[in-house]
Coordinates of N, CA and C in Angstrom, one line a residue:
X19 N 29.8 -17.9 10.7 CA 29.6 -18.3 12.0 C 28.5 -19.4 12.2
X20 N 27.6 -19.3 11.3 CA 26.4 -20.6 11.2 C 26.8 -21.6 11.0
X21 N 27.5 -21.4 9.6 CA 28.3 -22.8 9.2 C 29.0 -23.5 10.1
X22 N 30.3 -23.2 10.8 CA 30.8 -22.9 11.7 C 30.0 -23.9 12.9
X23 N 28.8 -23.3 13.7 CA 28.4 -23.8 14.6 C 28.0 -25.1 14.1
X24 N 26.9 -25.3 13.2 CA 26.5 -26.2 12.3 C 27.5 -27.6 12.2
X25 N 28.7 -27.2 11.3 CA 29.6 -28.3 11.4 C 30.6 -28.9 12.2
X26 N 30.4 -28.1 13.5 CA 30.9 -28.4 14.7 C 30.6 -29.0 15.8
X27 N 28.8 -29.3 15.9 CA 28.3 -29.9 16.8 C 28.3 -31.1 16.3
X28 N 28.4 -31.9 18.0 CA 28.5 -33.0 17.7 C 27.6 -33.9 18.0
X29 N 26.3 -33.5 18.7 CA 25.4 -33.5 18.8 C 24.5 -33.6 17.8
X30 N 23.7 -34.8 17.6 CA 22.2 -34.2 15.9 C 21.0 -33.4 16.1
X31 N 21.1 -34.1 17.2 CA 19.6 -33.1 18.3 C 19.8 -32.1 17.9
X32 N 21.2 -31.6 18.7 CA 21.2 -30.3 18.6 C 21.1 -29.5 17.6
X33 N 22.1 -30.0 16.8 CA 22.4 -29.4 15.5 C 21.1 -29.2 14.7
X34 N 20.0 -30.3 14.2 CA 18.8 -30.0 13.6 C 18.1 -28.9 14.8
X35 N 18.1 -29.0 16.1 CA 17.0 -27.6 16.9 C 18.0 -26.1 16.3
X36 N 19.0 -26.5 16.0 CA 19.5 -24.7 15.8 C 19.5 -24.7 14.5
X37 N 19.1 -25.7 13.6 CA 19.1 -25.0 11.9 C 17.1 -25.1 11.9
X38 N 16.3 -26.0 13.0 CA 15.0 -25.5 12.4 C 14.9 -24.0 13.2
X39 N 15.7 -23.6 14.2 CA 15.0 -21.9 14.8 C 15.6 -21.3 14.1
X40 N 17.1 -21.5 13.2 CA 17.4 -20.3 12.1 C 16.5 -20.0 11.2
X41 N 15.8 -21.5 10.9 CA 15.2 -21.4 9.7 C 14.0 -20.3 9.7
X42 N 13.4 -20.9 10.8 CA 12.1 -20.2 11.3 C 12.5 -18.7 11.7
X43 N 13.5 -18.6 12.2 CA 14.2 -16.8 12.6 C 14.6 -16.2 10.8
X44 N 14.7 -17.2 10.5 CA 15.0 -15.9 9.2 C 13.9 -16.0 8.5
X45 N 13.2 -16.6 8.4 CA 11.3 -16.6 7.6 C 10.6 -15.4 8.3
X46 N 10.7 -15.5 9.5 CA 9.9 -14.2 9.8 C 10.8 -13.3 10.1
X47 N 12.0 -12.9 10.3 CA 13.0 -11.7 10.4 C 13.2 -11.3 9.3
X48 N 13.6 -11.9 7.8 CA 14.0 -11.1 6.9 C 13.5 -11.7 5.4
X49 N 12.8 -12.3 5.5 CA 12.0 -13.3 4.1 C 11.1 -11.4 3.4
X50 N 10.1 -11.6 4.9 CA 9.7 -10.1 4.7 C 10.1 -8.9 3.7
X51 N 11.0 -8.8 4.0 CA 11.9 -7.3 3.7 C 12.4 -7.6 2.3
X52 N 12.7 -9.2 2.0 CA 13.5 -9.5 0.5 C 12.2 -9.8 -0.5
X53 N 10.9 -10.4 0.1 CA 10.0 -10.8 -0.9 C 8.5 -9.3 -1.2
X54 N 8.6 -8.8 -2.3 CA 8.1 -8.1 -2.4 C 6.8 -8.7 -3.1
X55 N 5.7 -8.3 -2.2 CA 4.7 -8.8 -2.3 C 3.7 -8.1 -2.9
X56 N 3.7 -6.9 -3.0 CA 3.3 -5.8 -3.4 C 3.2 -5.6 -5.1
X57 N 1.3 -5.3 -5.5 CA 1.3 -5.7 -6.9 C 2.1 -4.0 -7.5
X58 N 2.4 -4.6 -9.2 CA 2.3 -3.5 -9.8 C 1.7 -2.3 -9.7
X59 N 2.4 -1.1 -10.1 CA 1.4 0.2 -10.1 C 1.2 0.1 -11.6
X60 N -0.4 1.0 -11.6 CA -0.2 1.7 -12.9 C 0.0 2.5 -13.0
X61 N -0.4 4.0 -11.6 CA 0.2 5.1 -11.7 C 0.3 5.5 -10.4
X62 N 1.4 6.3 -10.6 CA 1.8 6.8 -9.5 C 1.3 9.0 -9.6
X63 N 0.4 8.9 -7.9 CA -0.4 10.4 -7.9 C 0.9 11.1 -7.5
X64 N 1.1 12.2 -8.1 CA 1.4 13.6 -7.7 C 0.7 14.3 -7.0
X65 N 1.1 15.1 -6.3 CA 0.5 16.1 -5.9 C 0.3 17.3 -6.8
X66 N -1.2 17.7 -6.8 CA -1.9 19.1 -7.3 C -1.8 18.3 -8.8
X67 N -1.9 17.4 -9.5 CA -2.3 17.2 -10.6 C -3.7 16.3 -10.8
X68 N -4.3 16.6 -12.2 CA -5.8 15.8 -12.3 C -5.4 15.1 -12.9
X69 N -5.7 13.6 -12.5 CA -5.3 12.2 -13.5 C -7.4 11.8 -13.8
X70 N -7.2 11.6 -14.7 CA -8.3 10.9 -15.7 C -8.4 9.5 -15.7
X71 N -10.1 8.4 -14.6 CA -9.1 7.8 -15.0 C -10.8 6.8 -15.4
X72 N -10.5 5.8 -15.7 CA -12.0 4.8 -16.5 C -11.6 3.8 -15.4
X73 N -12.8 3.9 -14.5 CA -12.9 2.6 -14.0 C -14.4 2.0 -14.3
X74 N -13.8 0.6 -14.3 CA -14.6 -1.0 -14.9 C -15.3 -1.3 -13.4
X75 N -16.3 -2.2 -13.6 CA -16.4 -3.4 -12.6 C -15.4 -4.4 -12.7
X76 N -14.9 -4.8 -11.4 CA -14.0 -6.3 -11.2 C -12.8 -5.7 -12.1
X77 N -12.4 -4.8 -12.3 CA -11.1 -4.3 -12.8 C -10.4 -3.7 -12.2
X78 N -8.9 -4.6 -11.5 CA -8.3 -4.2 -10.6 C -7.0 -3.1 -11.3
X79 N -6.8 -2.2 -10.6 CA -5.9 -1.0 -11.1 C -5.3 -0.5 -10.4
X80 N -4.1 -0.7 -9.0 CA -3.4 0.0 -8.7 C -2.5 1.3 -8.5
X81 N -2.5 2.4 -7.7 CA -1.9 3.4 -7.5 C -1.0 3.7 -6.3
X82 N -0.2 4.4 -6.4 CA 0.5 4.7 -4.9 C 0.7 6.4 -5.2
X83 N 1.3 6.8 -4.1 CA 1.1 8.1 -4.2 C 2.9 8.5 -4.0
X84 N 3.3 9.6 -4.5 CA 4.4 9.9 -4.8 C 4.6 11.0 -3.6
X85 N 6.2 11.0 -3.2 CA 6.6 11.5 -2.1 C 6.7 12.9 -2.6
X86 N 6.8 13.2 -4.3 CA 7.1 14.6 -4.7 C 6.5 15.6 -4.0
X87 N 6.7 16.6 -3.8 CA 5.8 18.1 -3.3 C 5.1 17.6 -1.5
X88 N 5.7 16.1 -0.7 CA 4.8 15.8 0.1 C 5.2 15.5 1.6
X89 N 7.0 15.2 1.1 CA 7.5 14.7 2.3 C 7.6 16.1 3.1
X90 N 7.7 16.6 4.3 CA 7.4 17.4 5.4 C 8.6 17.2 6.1
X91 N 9.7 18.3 6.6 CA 10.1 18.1 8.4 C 9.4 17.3 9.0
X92 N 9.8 16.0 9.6 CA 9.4 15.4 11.0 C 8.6 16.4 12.0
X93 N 9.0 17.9 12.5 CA 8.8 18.2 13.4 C 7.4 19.3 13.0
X94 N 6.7 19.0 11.6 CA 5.8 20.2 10.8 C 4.5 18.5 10.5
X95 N 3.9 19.4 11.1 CA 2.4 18.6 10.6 C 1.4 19.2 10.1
X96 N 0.7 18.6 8.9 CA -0.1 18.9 7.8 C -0.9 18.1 7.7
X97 N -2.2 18.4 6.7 CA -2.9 17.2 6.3 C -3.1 17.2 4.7
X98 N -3.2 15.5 4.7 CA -2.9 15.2 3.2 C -4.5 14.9 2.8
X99 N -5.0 15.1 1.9 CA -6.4 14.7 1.1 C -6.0 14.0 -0.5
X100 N -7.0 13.4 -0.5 CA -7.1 12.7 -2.0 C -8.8 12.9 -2.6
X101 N -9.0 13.2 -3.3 CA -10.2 13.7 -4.3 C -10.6 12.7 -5.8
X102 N -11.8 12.4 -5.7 CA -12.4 11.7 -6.6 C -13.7 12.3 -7.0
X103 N -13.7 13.0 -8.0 CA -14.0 13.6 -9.1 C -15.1 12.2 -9.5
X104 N -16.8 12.4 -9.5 CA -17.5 11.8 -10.1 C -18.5 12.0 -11.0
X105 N -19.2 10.8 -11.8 CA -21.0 11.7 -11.6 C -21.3 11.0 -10.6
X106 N -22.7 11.5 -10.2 CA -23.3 11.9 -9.2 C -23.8 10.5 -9.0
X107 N -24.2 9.2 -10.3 CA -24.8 8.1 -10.4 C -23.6 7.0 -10.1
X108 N -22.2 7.1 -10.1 CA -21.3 6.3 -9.7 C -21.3 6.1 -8.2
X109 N -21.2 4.9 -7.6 CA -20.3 4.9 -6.7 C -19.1 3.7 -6.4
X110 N -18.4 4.7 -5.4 CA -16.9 4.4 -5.5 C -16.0 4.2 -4.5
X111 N -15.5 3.0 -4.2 CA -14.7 3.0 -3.0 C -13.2 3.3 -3.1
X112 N -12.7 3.0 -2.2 CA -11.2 3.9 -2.1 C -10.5 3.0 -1.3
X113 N -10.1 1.8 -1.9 CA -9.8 0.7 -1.0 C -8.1 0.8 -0.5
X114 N -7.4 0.5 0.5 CA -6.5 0.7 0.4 C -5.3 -0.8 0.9
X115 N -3.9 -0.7 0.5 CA -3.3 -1.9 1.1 C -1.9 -1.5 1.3
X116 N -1.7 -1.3 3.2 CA -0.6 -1.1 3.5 C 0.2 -1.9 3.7
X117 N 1.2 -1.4 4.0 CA 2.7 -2.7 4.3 C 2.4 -3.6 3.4
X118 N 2.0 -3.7 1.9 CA 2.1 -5.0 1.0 C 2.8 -5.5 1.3
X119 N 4.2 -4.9 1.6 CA 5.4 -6.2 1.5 C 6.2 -6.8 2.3
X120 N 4.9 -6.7 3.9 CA 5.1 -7.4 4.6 C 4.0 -8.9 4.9
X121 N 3.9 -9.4 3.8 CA 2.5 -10.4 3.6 C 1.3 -9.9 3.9
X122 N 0.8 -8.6 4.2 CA -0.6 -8.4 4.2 C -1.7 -8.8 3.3
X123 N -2.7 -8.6 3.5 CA -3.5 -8.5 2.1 C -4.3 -7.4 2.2
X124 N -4.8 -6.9 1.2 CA -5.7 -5.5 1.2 C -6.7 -5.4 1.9
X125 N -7.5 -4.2 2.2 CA -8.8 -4.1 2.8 C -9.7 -4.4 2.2
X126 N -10.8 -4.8 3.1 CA -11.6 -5.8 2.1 C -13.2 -4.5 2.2
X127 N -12.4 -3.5 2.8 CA -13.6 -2.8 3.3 C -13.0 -1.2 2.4
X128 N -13.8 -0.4 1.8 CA -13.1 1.1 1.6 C -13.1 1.8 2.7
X129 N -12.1 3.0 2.3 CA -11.8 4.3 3.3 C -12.9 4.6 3.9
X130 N -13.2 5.3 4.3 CA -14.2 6.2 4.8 C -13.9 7.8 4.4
X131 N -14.6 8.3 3.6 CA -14.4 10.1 3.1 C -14.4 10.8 4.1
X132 N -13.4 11.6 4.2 CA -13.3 12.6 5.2 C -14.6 13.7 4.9
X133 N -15.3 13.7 3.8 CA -16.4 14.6 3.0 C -16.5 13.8 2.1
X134 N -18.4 14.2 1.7 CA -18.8 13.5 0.8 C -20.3 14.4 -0.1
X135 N -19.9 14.5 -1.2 CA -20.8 14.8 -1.9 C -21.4 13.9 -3.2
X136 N -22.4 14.3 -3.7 CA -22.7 13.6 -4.8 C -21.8 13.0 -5.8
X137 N -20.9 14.1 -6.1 CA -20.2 14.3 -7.1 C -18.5 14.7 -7.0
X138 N -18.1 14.4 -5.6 CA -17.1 14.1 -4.7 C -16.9 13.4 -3.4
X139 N -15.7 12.8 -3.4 CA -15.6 12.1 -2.3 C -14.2 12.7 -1.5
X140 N -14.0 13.1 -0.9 CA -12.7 13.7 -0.4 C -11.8 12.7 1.0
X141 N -10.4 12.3 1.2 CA -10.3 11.3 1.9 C -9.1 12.0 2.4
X142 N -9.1 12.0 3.8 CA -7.4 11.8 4.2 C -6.7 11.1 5.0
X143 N -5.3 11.5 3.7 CA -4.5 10.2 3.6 C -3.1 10.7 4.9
X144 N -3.2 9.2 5.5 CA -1.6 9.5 6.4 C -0.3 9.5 5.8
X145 N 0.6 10.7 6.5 CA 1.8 10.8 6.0 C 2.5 9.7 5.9
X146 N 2.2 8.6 6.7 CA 2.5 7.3 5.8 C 2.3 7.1 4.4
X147 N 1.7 7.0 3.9 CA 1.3 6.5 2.5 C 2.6 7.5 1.6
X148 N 3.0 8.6 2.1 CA 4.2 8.7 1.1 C 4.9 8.7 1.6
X149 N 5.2 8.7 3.0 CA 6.9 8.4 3.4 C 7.1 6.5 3.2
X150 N 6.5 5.6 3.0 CA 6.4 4.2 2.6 C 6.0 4.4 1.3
X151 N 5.8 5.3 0.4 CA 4.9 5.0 -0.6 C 5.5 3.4 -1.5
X152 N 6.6 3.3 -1.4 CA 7.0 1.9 -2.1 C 6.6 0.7 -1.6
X153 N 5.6 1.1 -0.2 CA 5.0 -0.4 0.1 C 3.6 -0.1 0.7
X154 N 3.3 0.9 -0.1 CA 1.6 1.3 0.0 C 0.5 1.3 -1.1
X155 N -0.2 0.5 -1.3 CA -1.0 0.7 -2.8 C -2.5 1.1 -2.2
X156 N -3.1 1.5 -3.3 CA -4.6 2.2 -3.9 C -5.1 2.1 -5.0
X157 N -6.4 1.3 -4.5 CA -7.2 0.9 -5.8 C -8.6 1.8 -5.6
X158 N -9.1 1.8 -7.1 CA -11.0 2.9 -6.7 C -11.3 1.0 -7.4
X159 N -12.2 1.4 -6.6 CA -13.5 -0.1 -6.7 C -14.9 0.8 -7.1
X160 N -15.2 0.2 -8.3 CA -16.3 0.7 -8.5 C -17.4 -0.3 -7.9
X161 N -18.6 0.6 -7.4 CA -19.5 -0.2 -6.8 C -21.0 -0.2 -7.6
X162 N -21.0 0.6 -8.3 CA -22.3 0.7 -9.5 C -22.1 0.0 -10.6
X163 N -23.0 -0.7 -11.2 CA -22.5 -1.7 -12.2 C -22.6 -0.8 -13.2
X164 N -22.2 0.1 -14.3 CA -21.6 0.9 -15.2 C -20.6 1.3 -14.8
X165 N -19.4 1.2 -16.2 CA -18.1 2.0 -15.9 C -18.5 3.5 -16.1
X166 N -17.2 4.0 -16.0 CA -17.7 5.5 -15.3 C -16.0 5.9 -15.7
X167 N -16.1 7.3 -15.7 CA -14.8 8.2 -15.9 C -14.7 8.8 -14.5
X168 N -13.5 9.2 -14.0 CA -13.5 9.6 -13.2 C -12.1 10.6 -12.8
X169 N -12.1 11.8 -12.2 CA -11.0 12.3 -11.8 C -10.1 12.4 -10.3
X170 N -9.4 12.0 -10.6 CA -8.9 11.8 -9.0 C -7.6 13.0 -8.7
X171 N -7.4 13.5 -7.7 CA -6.7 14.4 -7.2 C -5.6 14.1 -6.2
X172 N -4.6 14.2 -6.0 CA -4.1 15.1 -4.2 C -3.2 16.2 -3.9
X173 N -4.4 16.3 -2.9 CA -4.0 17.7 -2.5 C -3.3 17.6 -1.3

């Protein structure tokens, strides 16, 4: 039917104003949804398992969290936590990047811990992050200049 309109006017005016508003109606209608913008994971969390993991300075490492053991009835509300296992000499942000794959760019700022200890940081996560989990990522930013091991959780 584009085509169609397109090679029927007889008008140029016209014809160029309705191929530049297609143009522009499908860049931001559906460019979105086809271009995945969203980096690699390296792992994807489970629920109730300890992943081990070495974080660097300036070493970026991606995660998303798995819908396994997490998706819920619409009409049942819970809360989700995520756990980072430290020493007490690290610190550690919990940066996060929703809707990647609608052109966003990530937070330039970390989560805020729902609880915080020396030697944990505890964070909760919205039931977004797994009902989207294929367009939600999570990086730990280390903020102490030594790498560090660390365990991360969710519960």
């Amino acid at each position: 039917m584009i085509l169609f309109s397109i090679l029927h006017c007889d008008d140029k005016n016209t014809t160029e104003e309705f191929q530049n508003g297609f143009i522009i109606s499908f860049a931001i209608g559906v460019l979105p949804g086809l271009v995945n913008n969203c980096p690699g994971v390296d792992l994807v969390v489970e629920k109730g398992i300890d992943y081990p993991i070495s974080v660097e300075k300036d070493k970026i490492s991606w995660f998303q969290f798995s819908q396994k053991g997490n998706l819920t009835p619409p009409e049942e509300t819970r809360d989700y936590y995520f756990t980072i296992t430290k020493d007490s000499a690290a610190s550690i942000s919990l940066i996060s990047w929703t809707s990647c794959k609608n052109f966003s760019s990530p937070s330039r700022n970390g989560l805020t811990p729902d609880s915080e200890t020396p030697t944990e940081l505890k964070f909760k996560i919205g039931k977004d992050s797994f009902r989207f989990a294929e367009t939600n990522r999570y990086r730990l930013e280390l903020n102490s200049p030594n790498q560090t091991n660390v365990t991360v959780r969710q519960n």
